[in-house]
mmCIF file of C-alpha atoms and ligand atoms in Angstrom:
data_model
loop_
_atom_site.group_PDB
_atom_site.id
_atom_site.type_symbol
_atom_site.label_atom_id
_atom_site.label_comp_id
_atom_site.label_asym_id
_atom_site.label_seq_id
_atom_site.Cartn_x
_atom_site.Cartn_y
_atom_site.Cartn_z
ATOM 1 C CA UNK A 1 -0.675 0.632 0.168
ATOM 2 C CA UNK A 2 1.290 3.407 -0.377
ATOM 3 C CA UNK A 3 1.962 5.801 1.820
ATOM 4 C CA UNK A 4 -1.056 8.314 -0.249
ATOM 5 C CA UNK A 5 -3.187 5.885 0.926
ATOM 6 C CA UNK A 6 -2.898 5.002 4.134
ATOM 7 C CA UNK A 7 -2.645 8.654 4.441
ATOM 8 C CA UNK A 8 -5.127 10.285 1.746
ATOM 9 C CA UNK A 9 -3.413 13.857 1.259
ATOM 10 C CA UNK A 10 -6.198 16.099 -0.260
ATOM 11 C CA UNK A 11 -9.122 14.112 0.980
ATOM 12 C CA UNK A 12 -10.795 17.210 3.519
ATOM 13 C CA UNK A 13 -8.438 20.250 1.447
ATOM 14 C CA UNK A 14 -9.953 18.853 -1.925
ATOM 15 C CA UNK A 15 -13.438 19.951 -0.546
ATOM 16 C CA UNK A 16 -12.864 23.099 0.642
ATOM 17 C CA UNK A 17 -10.726 24.128 -2.933
ATOM 18 C CA UNK A 18 -13.467 26.415 -4.248
ATOM 19 C CA UNK A 19 -16.762 28.518 -2.674
ATOM 20 C CA UNK A 20 -19.491 26.995 -4.547
ATOM 21 C CA UNK A 21 -17.202 23.166 -3.218
ATOM 22 C CA UNK A 22 -18.084 24.618 0.443
ATOM 23 C CA UNK A 23 -21.569 25.090 -0.307
ATOM 24 C CA UNK A 24 -21.341 21.861 -1.746
ATOM 25 C CA UNK A 25 -20.688 20.223 0.708
ATOM 26 C CA UNK A 26 -21.820 22.107 4.230
ATOM 27 C CA UNK A 27 -23.697 20.577 6.626
ATOM 28 C CA UNK A 28 -25.541 23.181 8.322
ATOM 29 C CA UNK A 29 -27.490 26.282 7.093
ATOM 30 C CA UNK A 30 -28.426 29.362 8.942
ATOM 31 C CA UNK A 31 -31.665 31.054 7.294
ATOM 32 C CA UNK A 32 -34.217 34.051 7.900
ATOM 33 C CA UNK A 33 -36.979 31.889 9.194
ATOM 34 C CA UNK A 34 -35.257 30.684 12.388
ATOM 35 C CA UNK A 35 -34.810 33.987 13.710
ATOM 36 C CA UNK A 36 -36.478 35.992 16.590
ATOM 37 C CA UNK A 37 -36.035 38.772 16.988
ATOM 38 C CA UNK A 38 -36.701 40.604 21.144
ATOM 39 C CA UNK A 39 -38.590 43.789 21.269
ATOM 40 C CA UNK A 40 -39.238 46.410 23.899
ATOM 41 C CA UNK A 41 -42.353 48.969 23.570
ATOM 42 C CA UNK A 42 -42.622 51.050 27.240
ATOM 43 C CA UNK A 43 -44.681 53.023 27.621
ATOM 44 C CA UNK A 44 -44.865 57.188 28.283
ATOM 45 C CA UNK A 45 -41.862 57.320 25.505
ATOM 46 C CA UNK A 46 -42.536 60.112 23.250
ATOM 47 C CA UNK A 47 -39.628 58.805 21.198
ATOM 48 C CA UNK A 48 -38.114 55.235 20.348
ATOM 49 C CA UNK A 49 -34.754 55.031 22.856
ATOM 50 C CA UNK A 50 -32.142 53.515 22.302
ATOM 51 C CA UNK A 51 -30.814 51.120 24.735
ATOM 52 C CA UNK A 52 -26.574 51.679 24.751
ATOM 53 C CA UNK A 53 -26.018 48.489 26.383
ATOM 54 C CA UNK A 54 -27.184 47.445 23.210
ATOM 55 C CA UNK A 55 -26.669 49.046 19.850
ATOM 56 C CA UNK A 56 -28.849 49.161 17.013
ATOM 57 C CA UNK A 57 -31.674 48.243 20.181
ATOM 58 C CA UNK A 58 -34.115 50.554 21.237
ATOM 59 C CA UNK A 59 -37.314 50.756 23.468
ATOM 60 C CA UNK A 60 -39.990 51.537 21.505
ATOM 61 C CA UNK A 61 -43.293 53.119 21.774
ATOM 62 C CA UNK A 62 -45.571 51.723 20.473
ATOM 63 C CA UNK A 63 -45.554 53.742 16.914
ATOM 64 C CA UNK A 64 -41.351 53.361 16.094
ATOM 65 C CA UNK A 65 -42.178 49.365 17.379
ATOM 66 C CA UNK A 66 -44.720 48.709 14.860
ATOM 67 C CA UNK A 67 -42.710 49.870 11.803
ATOM 68 C CA UNK A 68 -39.697 48.139 13.029
ATOM 69 C CA UNK A 69 -42.029 44.733 12.863
ATOM 70 C CA UNK A 70 -42.690 46.271 9.442
ATOM 71 C CA UNK A 71 -39.821 45.525 8.699
ATOM 72 C CA UNK A 72 -38.046 42.971 10.384
ATOM 73 C CA UNK A 73 -41.499 41.550 7.613
ATOM 74 C CA UNK A 74 -40.275 42.344 4.784
ATOM 75 C CA UNK A 75 -37.364 40.621 5.785
ATOM 76 C CA UNK A 76 -39.236 37.849 5.979
ATOM 77 C CA UNK A 77 -37.935 37.342 10.454
ATOM 78 C CA UNK A 78 -40.798 35.099 11.369
ATOM 79 C CA UNK A 79 -41.081 35.836 14.546
ATOM 80 C CA UNK A 80 -40.877 38.567 16.835
ATOM 81 C CA UNK A 81 -40.696 38.064 20.659
ATOM 82 C CA UNK A 82 -41.795 41.298 22.695
ATOM 83 C CA UNK A 83 -41.088 42.846 26.487
ATOM 84 C CA UNK A 84 -43.334 46.214 28.605
ATOM 85 C CA UNK A 85 -41.424 48.790 30.539
ATOM 86 C CA UNK A 86 -44.460 49.471 32.264
ATOM 87 C CA UNK A 87 -44.359 53.330 33.752
ATOM 88 C CA UNK A 88 -45.199 51.767 37.720
ATOM 89 C CA UNK A 89 -44.241 49.143 39.052
ATOM 90 C CA UNK A 90 -45.327 47.403 42.010
ATOM 91 C CA UNK A 91 -45.354 44.695 44.409
ATOM 92 C CA UNK A 92 -46.722 41.406 42.021
ATOM 93 C CA UNK A 93 -46.779 42.602 38.877
ATOM 94 C CA UNK A 94 -50.009 43.688 38.079
ATOM 95 C CA UNK A 95 -48.723 45.391 34.134
ATOM 96 C CA UNK A 96 -48.147 42.392 33.518
ATOM 97 C CA UNK A 97 -51.809 40.957 32.630
ATOM 98 C CA UNK A 98 -53.685 44.200 33.127
ATOM 99 C CA UNK A 99 -55.197 44.256 30.243
ATOM 100 C CA UNK A 100 -54.235 47.813 29.067
ATOM 101 C CA UNK A 101 -50.882 46.522 30.092
ATOM 102 C CA UNK A 102 -48.363 47.961 27.617
ATOM 103 C CA UNK A 103 -47.681 44.185 26.175
ATOM 104 C CA UNK A 104 -51.372 44.248 25.183
ATOM 105 C CA UNK A 105 -51.952 47.157 23.795
ATOM 106 C CA UNK A 106 -48.609 45.603 21.034
ATOM 107 C CA UNK A 107 -49.883 42.692 20.969
ATOM 108 C CA UNK A 108 -53.188 43.693 19.611
ATOM 109 C CA UNK A 109 -51.725 46.510 17.137
ATOM 110 C CA UNK A 110 -49.434 44.373 15.654
ATOM 111 C CA UNK A 111 -52.271 41.846 15.445
ATOM 112 C CA UNK A 112 -54.760 44.016 14.460
ATOM 113 C CA UNK A 113 -51.459 45.885 11.453
ATOM 114 C CA UNK A 114 -50.256 42.358 10.648
ATOM 115 C CA UNK A 115 -52.905 39.515 11.058
ATOM 116 C CA UNK A 116 -50.232 35.765 11.029
ATOM 117 C CA UNK A 117 -48.003 37.496 8.682
ATOM 118 C CA UNK A 118 -45.852 37.809 11.890
ATOM 119 C CA UNK A 119 -45.943 35.295 14.725
ATOM 120 C CA UNK A 120 -46.139 37.318 18.489
ATOM 121 C CA UNK A 121 -44.702 35.419 21.171
ATOM 122 C CA UNK A 122 -45.292 37.354 24.393
ATOM 123 C CA UNK A 123 -42.362 36.640 27.270
ATOM 124 C CA UNK A 124 -44.376 36.158 30.130
ATOM 125 C CA UNK A 125 -42.867 36.766 33.566
ATOM 126 C CA UNK A 126 -43.353 39.498 36.154
ATOM 127 C CA UNK A 127 -39.202 41.225 36.299
ATOM 128 C CA UNK A 128 -40.416 44.077 34.433
ATOM 129 C CA UNK A 129 -43.560 44.946 36.463
ATOM 130 C CA UNK A 130 -42.062 44.395 39.949
ATOM 131 C CA UNK A 131 -40.742 46.181 42.151
ATOM 132 C CA UNK A 132 -38.244 43.921 43.554
ATOM 133 C CA UNK A 133 -38.106 42.925 40.067
ATOM 134 C CA UNK A 134 -38.286 39.404 41.426
ATOM 135 C CA UNK A 135 -39.725 37.028 38.243
ATOM 136 C CA UNK A 136 -42.962 36.505 41.060
ATOM 137 C CA UNK A 137 -44.574 37.192 44.282
ATOM 138 C CA UNK A 138 -41.973 37.260 47.655
ATOM 139 C CA UNK A 139 -43.093 35.167 50.895
ATOM 140 C CA UNK A 140 -42.255 36.849 53.292
ATOM 141 C CA UNK A 141 -38.898 35.208 53.962
ATOM 142 C CA UNK A 142 -38.402 37.348 50.420
ATOM 143 C CA UNK A 143 -37.556 34.139 48.268
ATOM 144 C CA UNK A 144 -40.735 33.851 45.110
ATOM 145 C CA UNK A 145 -43.458 31.805 46.598
ATOM 146 C CA UNK A 146 -43.569 29.055 44.196
ATOM 147 C CA UNK A 147 -47.313 28.594 43.833
ATOM 148 C CA UNK A 148 -48.480 32.085 44.691
ATOM 149 C CA UNK A 149 -47.006 33.091 41.676
ATOM 150 C CA UNK A 150 -48.667 30.586 39.376
ATOM 151 C CA UNK A 151 -51.704 32.170 40.018
ATOM 152 C CA UNK A 152 -50.705 35.615 38.295
ATOM 153 C CA UNK A 153 -48.784 33.660 35.310
ATOM 154 C CA UNK A 154 -52.115 32.378 34.531
ATOM 155 C CA UNK A 155 -53.844 35.543 34.807
ATOM 156 C CA UNK A 156 -50.976 37.122 32.229
ATOM 157 C CA UNK A 157 -50.891 34.242 29.685
ATOM 158 C CA UNK A 158 -55.016 34.737 29.289
ATOM 159 C CA UNK A 159 -53.798 38.884 29.755
ATOM 160 C CA UNK A 160 -51.517 37.799 26.453
ATOM 161 C CA UNK A 161 -53.790 35.494 24.591
ATOM 162 C CA UNK A 162 -56.752 38.022 24.077
ATOM 163 C CA UNK A 163 -53.828 40.485 23.514
ATOM 164 C CA UNK A 164 -53.481 38.884 19.667
ATOM 165 C CA UNK A 165 -50.647 36.477 21.142
ATOM 166 C CA UNK A 166 -49.534 33.563 18.813
ATOM 167 C CA UNK A 167 -46.928 32.199 21.221
ATOM 168 C CA UNK A 168 -45.938 32.852 25.438
ATOM 169 C CA UNK A 169 -43.117 32.458 26.815
ATOM 170 C CA UNK A 170 -43.171 31.216 30.785
ATOM 171 C CA UNK A 171 -39.582 31.996 31.327
ATOM 172 C CA UNK A 172 -39.694 32.458 35.117
ATOM 173 C CA UNK A 173 -38.664 29.449 36.206
ATOM 174 C CA UNK A 174 -41.300 28.729 38.475
ATOM 175 C CA UNK A 175 -41.796 24.546 38.868
ATOM 176 C CA UNK A 176 -44.466 23.930 37.067
ATOM 177 C CA UNK A 177 -45.008 26.678 35.169
ATOM 178 C CA UNK A 178 -45.877 25.534 31.899
ATOM 179 C CA UNK A 179 -48.477 22.570 32.765
ATOM 180 C CA UNK A 180 -50.635 25.687 35.319
ATOM 181 C CA UNK A 181 -50.391 27.540 32.034
ATOM 182 C CA UNK A 182 -51.552 25.472 29.345
ATOM 183 C CA UNK A 183 -54.447 25.152 31.971
ATOM 184 C CA UNK A 184 -55.403 27.874 32.233
ATOM 185 C CA UNK A 185 -55.008 28.611 27.776
ATOM 186 C CA UNK A 186 -57.279 25.787 27.887
ATOM 187 C CA UNK A 187 -59.957 26.368 29.697
ATOM 188 C CA UNK A 188 -60.394 30.054 28.242
ATOM 189 C CA UNK A 189 -61.067 29.250 24.619
ATOM 190 C CA UNK A 190 -56.927 29.316 23.778
ATOM 191 C CA UNK A 191 -56.843 25.123 22.525
ATOM 192 C CA UNK A 192 -54.137 27.230 19.746
ATOM 193 C CA UNK A 193 -52.410 29.144 21.995
ATOM 194 C CA UNK A 194 -49.004 27.630 21.454
ATOM 195 C CA UNK A 195 -45.788 27.271 24.355
ATOM 196 C CA UNK A 196 -42.480 27.956 24.127
ATOM 197 C CA UNK A 197 -40.930 27.361 27.532
ATOM 198 C CA UNK A 198 -37.748 28.149 28.691
ATOM 199 C CA UNK A 199 -37.203 25.333 30.421
ATOM 200 C CA UNK A 200 -33.358 25.433 30.888
ATOM 201 C CA UNK A 201 -33.023 28.877 31.696
ATOM 202 C CA UNK A 202 -29.289 29.849 33.453
ATOM 203 C CA UNK A 203 -28.868 32.159 36.734
ATOM 204 C CA UNK A 204 -25.731 33.724 34.147
ATOM 205 C CA UNK A 205 -23.949 37.134 34.354
ATOM 206 C CA UNK A 206 -24.962 37.105 30.763
ATOM 207 C CA UNK A 207 -28.627 39.431 31.050
ATOM 208 C CA UNK A 208 -27.077 42.232 32.121
ATOM 209 C CA UNK A 209 -28.000 44.466 29.385
ATOM 210 C CA UNK A 210 -31.213 42.721 29.080
ATOM 211 C CA UNK A 211 -31.961 44.162 32.447
ATOM 212 C CA UNK A 212 -30.307 47.923 31.346
ATOM 213 C CA UNK A 213 -32.659 47.040 28.504
ATOM 214 C CA UNK A 214 -36.059 46.503 30.599
ATOM 215 C CA UNK A 215 -34.798 49.341 33.923
ATOM 216 C CA UNK A 216 -34.805 45.366 36.574
ATOM 217 C CA UNK A 217 -32.642 46.471 39.279
ATOM 218 C CA UNK A 218 -32.796 43.490 41.071
ATOM 219 C CA UNK A 219 -33.149 44.954 44.821
ATOM 220 C CA UNK A 220 -30.998 44.645 47.566
ATOM 221 C CA UNK A 221 -28.292 43.286 45.000
ATOM 222 C CA UNK A 222 -30.857 40.013 45.007
ATOM 223 C CA UNK A 223 -29.488 37.584 42.331
ATOM 224 C CA UNK A 224 -32.231 34.291 40.723
ATOM 225 C CA UNK A 225 -30.014 31.808 41.736
ATOM 226 C CA UNK A 226 -32.910 30.489 43.876
ATOM 227 C CA UNK A 227 -34.979 29.377 40.257
ATOM 228 C CA UNK A 228 -32.946 29.817 37.235
ATOM 229 C CA UNK A 229 -30.478 26.717 36.523
ATOM 230 C CA UNK A 230 -26.337 26.612 38.105
ATOM 231 C CA UNK A 231 -24.350 26.896 35.548
ATOM 232 C CA UNK A 232 -22.691 23.756 36.042
ATOM 233 C CA UNK A 233 -25.527 21.632 35.471
ATOM 234 C CA UNK A 234 -26.653 19.846 32.159
ATOM 235 C CA UNK A 235 -28.274 16.433 33.570
ATOM 236 C CA UNK A 236 -30.405 18.504 35.219
ATOM 237 C CA UNK A 237 -31.477 20.592 32.058
ATOM 238 C CA UNK A 238 -32.824 17.555 30.414
ATOM 239 C CA UNK A 239 -35.008 17.330 33.667
ATOM 240 C CA UNK A 240 -35.947 20.152 32.924
ATOM 241 C CA UNK A 241 -36.984 19.892 29.542
ATOM 242 C CA UNK A 242 -38.626 16.634 29.996
ATOM 243 C CA UNK A 243 -40.716 17.752 32.696
ATOM 244 C CA UNK A 244 -41.479 21.067 30.779
ATOM 245 C CA UNK A 245 -42.293 18.718 27.441
ATOM 246 C CA UNK A 246 -44.835 16.234 29.596
ATOM 247 C CA UNK A 247 -46.478 19.192 31.013
ATOM 248 C CA UNK A 248 -47.092 20.326 27.811
ATOM 249 C CA UNK A 249 -44.227 22.796 26.204
ATOM 250 C CA UNK A 250 -44.771 23.202 22.991
ATOM 251 C CA UNK A 251 -41.273 24.284 22.567
ATOM 252 C CA UNK A 252 -38.310 24.132 25.061
ATOM 253 C CA UNK A 253 -35.970 27.201 24.199
ATOM 254 C CA UNK A 254 -32.204 26.750 25.761
ATOM 255 C CA UNK A 255 -30.964 29.750 27.889
ATOM 256 C CA UNK A 256 -28.248 31.279 27.304
ATOM 257 C CA UNK A 257 -27.368 30.142 23.857
ATOM 258 C CA UNK A 258 -23.446 30.096 23.651
ATOM 259 C CA UNK A 259 -22.038 29.536 26.808
ATOM 260 C CA UNK A 260 -24.509 25.752 26.411
ATOM 261 C CA UNK A 261 -23.966 24.685 23.539
ATOM 262 C CA UNK A 262 -23.600 21.025 25.087
ATOM 263 C CA UNK A 263 -27.663 21.066 26.304
ATOM 264 C CA UNK A 264 -29.127 22.023 23.179
ATOM 265 C CA UNK A 265 -26.886 19.193 21.953
ATOM 266 C CA UNK A 266 -27.657 17.204 24.553
ATOM 267 C CA UNK A 267 -31.434 17.694 23.792
ATOM 268 C CA UNK A 268 -31.203 17.788 20.367
ATOM 269 C CA UNK A 269 -30.692 14.230 20.832
ATOM 270 C CA UNK A 270 -32.697 13.315 23.507
ATOM 271 C CA UNK A 271 -36.056 14.805 22.580
ATOM 272 C CA UNK A 272 -38.358 15.522 18.997
ATOM 273 C CA UNK A 273 -40.127 18.829 19.872
ATOM 274 C CA UNK A 274 -38.469 22.257 18.675
ATOM 275 C CA UNK A 275 -35.501 23.463 20.675
ATOM 276 C CA UNK A 276 -34.937 26.996 20.663
ATOM 277 C CA UNK A 277 -32.275 28.888 21.558
ATOM 278 C CA UNK A 278 -31.984 32.437 23.579
ATOM 279 C CA UNK A 279 -29.368 34.419 22.277
ATOM 280 C CA UNK A 280 -28.980 36.282 25.130
ATOM 281 C CA UNK A 281 -28.059 40.666 25.218
ATOM 282 C CA UNK A 282 -24.932 39.478 27.305
ATOM 283 C CA UNK A 283 -23.558 37.503 23.878
ATOM 284 C CA UNK A 284 -24.636 40.423 20.964
ATOM 285 C CA UNK A 285 -23.261 43.112 23.642
ATOM 286 C CA UNK A 286 -19.801 42.024 23.772
ATOM 287 C CA UNK A 287 -19.534 41.212 19.510
ATOM 288 C CA UNK A 288 -21.467 44.766 19.384
ATOM 289 C CA UNK A 289 -18.030 45.923 22.056
ATOM 290 C CA UNK A 290 -15.461 43.794 20.846
ATOM 291 C CA UNK A 291 -16.073 45.479 16.618
ATOM 292 C CA UNK A 292 -16.731 49.089 18.432
ATOM 293 C CA UNK A 293 -12.794 48.741 19.734
ATOM 294 C CA UNK A 294 -12.064 47.676 16.634
ATOM 295 C CA UNK A 295 -10.974 44.033 17.915
ATOM 296 C CA UNK A 296 -12.326 42.121 15.625
ATOM 297 C CA UNK A 297 -15.154 41.316 12.631
ATOM 298 C CA UNK A 298 -18.537 42.035 14.437
ATOM 299 C CA UNK A 299 -20.496 40.629 11.505
ATOM 300 C CA UNK A 300 -17.950 37.851 11.292
ATOM 301 C CA UNK A 301 -18.362 36.524 14.581
ATOM 302 C CA UNK A 302 -21.874 37.196 14.437
ATOM 303 C CA UNK A 303 -23.079 35.154 12.180
ATOM 304 C CA UNK A 304 -20.356 32.609 12.960
ATOM 305 C CA UNK A 305 -22.084 32.301 16.262
ATOM 306 C CA UNK A 306 -25.920 32.188 14.882
ATOM 307 C CA UNK A 307 -24.591 29.393 12.804
ATOM 308 C CA UNK A 308 -23.153 27.050 15.950
ATOM 309 C CA UNK A 309 -25.878 27.734 17.485
ATOM 310 C CA UNK A 310 -28.263 25.837 14.440
ATOM 311 C CA UNK A 311 -25.124 23.394 14.315
ATOM 312 C CA UNK A 312 -25.774 22.348 18.286
ATOM 313 C CA UNK A 313 -29.402 21.707 16.955
ATOM 314 C CA UNK A 314 -31.636 24.357 17.597
ATOM 315 C CA UNK A 315 -34.207 24.905 14.972
ATOM 316 C CA UNK A 316 -35.151 28.790 16.121
ATOM 317 C CA UNK A 317 -32.947 31.512 17.092
ATOM 318 C CA UNK A 318 -33.652 34.451 19.757
ATOM 319 C CA UNK A 319 -30.740 36.465 18.398
ATOM 320 C CA UNK A 320 -30.499 40.885 19.038
ATOM 321 C CA UNK A 321 -28.303 39.758 15.658
ATOM 322 C CA UNK A 322 -31.654 38.901 14.057
ATOM 323 C CA UNK A 323 -32.212 42.071 11.591
ATOM 324 C CA UNK A 324 -28.550 42.697 10.448
ATOM 325 C CA UNK A 325 -27.860 38.743 10.158
ATOM 326 C CA UNK A 326 -31.182 38.881 7.829
ATOM 327 C CA UNK A 327 -30.183 41.387 5.546
ATOM 328 C CA UNK A 328 -27.092 39.361 5.238
ATOM 329 C CA UNK A 329 -27.817 36.772 3.811
ATOM 330 C CA UNK A 330 -30.931 37.986 1.883
ATOM 331 C CA UNK A 331 -27.111 40.385 0.469
HETATM 332 C C1 LIG B 401 -37.541 37.669 32.963
HETATM 333 C C2 LIG B 401 -36.269 37.376 30.873
HETATM 334 C C3 LIG B 401 -34.672 37.628 30.706
HETATM 335 C C4 LIG B 401 -33.977 37.365 29.573
HETATM 336 C C5 LIG B 401 -35.634 36.927 29.920
HETATM 337 N N1 LIG B 401 -36.013 37.282 30.350
HETATM 338 C C6 LIG B 401 -33.868 38.928 32.058
HETATM 339 C C7 LIG B 401 -33.716 37.160 33.108
HETATM 340 O O1 LIG B 401 -33.975 36.332 34.112
HETATM 341 O O2 LIG B 401 -32.922 37.730 34.818
HETATM 342 C C8 LIG B 401 -32.726 37.401 29.047
HETATM 343 C C9 LIG B 401 -32.757 38.262 27.655
HETATM 344 C C10 LIG B 401 -31.438 38.945 28.237
HETATM 345 O O3 LIG B 401 -30.098 38.619 28.245
HETATM 346 O O4 LIG B 401 -31.321 38.882 26.140
HETATM 347 N N2 LIG B 401 -38.162 38.283 31.705
#
């Protein structure tokens, strides 16, 4: 046997020679159809406000939100996820389920204007609406009361579905939140409302810029480690994902994305429902900051990151780079 048969020189490199060949053999494609754009709408402002830690992302008025959604729709982006910032907050976060709350008003307006051309996802949590910044109702000892919180999640789901949400996305990491919301929706004629569960949501420091975007500070310097997952654990993520599917989740999510590609890949090999991954605020901002310093080519790194999330097994990618990536993909 010649040494070349045993160690065939050029065997791999032949397939990398031209761009057309590389396209032929490429295993993973990213598409505009994979993207969901996170959008913020704020009560009581007259002009959209740029979020300084998230370059290119704004707190919208109802009017500027509509324009933004229209431009995303024209690019072919199939979904948006909405976060609301109320003018005033209270202990229980009642703005989250107020029929005249900012997200409900936005959902109504967008549904009226865009019908089913844009999938409207409503983040379902109360942290943007509570004075203490936690994702639920606090008990006497200052921890979040799981079961009392489920009650207000149910009300929020109904308010969102009534207003026109196609998908409710519970992000509070309370136990039993998916079955609780599914029951509430089903018994109120919202059997078609999809549940996208933030199933494996880690207590991550990568949410920093998001908290600027929604004006949230957790009172007393607290954190969410009492309900979000410890980033040391991956088996636990699979247990959470499977529990959510058995409770009725239609789509499950891993969040953040890039530090958790192993979790996405594991989930992909073990479950058959669509998997979403949230490329979170900090993951976006790091690239933007390095780009602004001239330290790396922001566009290329962003596309490499998004493709890696797809390669790991995500079907849906929530990303602040959705619009920019769609423009790049359109060429
Ligand atoms: C909770 C929620 C958060 C994010 C999405 N939904 C914040 C948190 O858990 O503290 C973070 C998203 C991001 O960082 O981009 N409503």
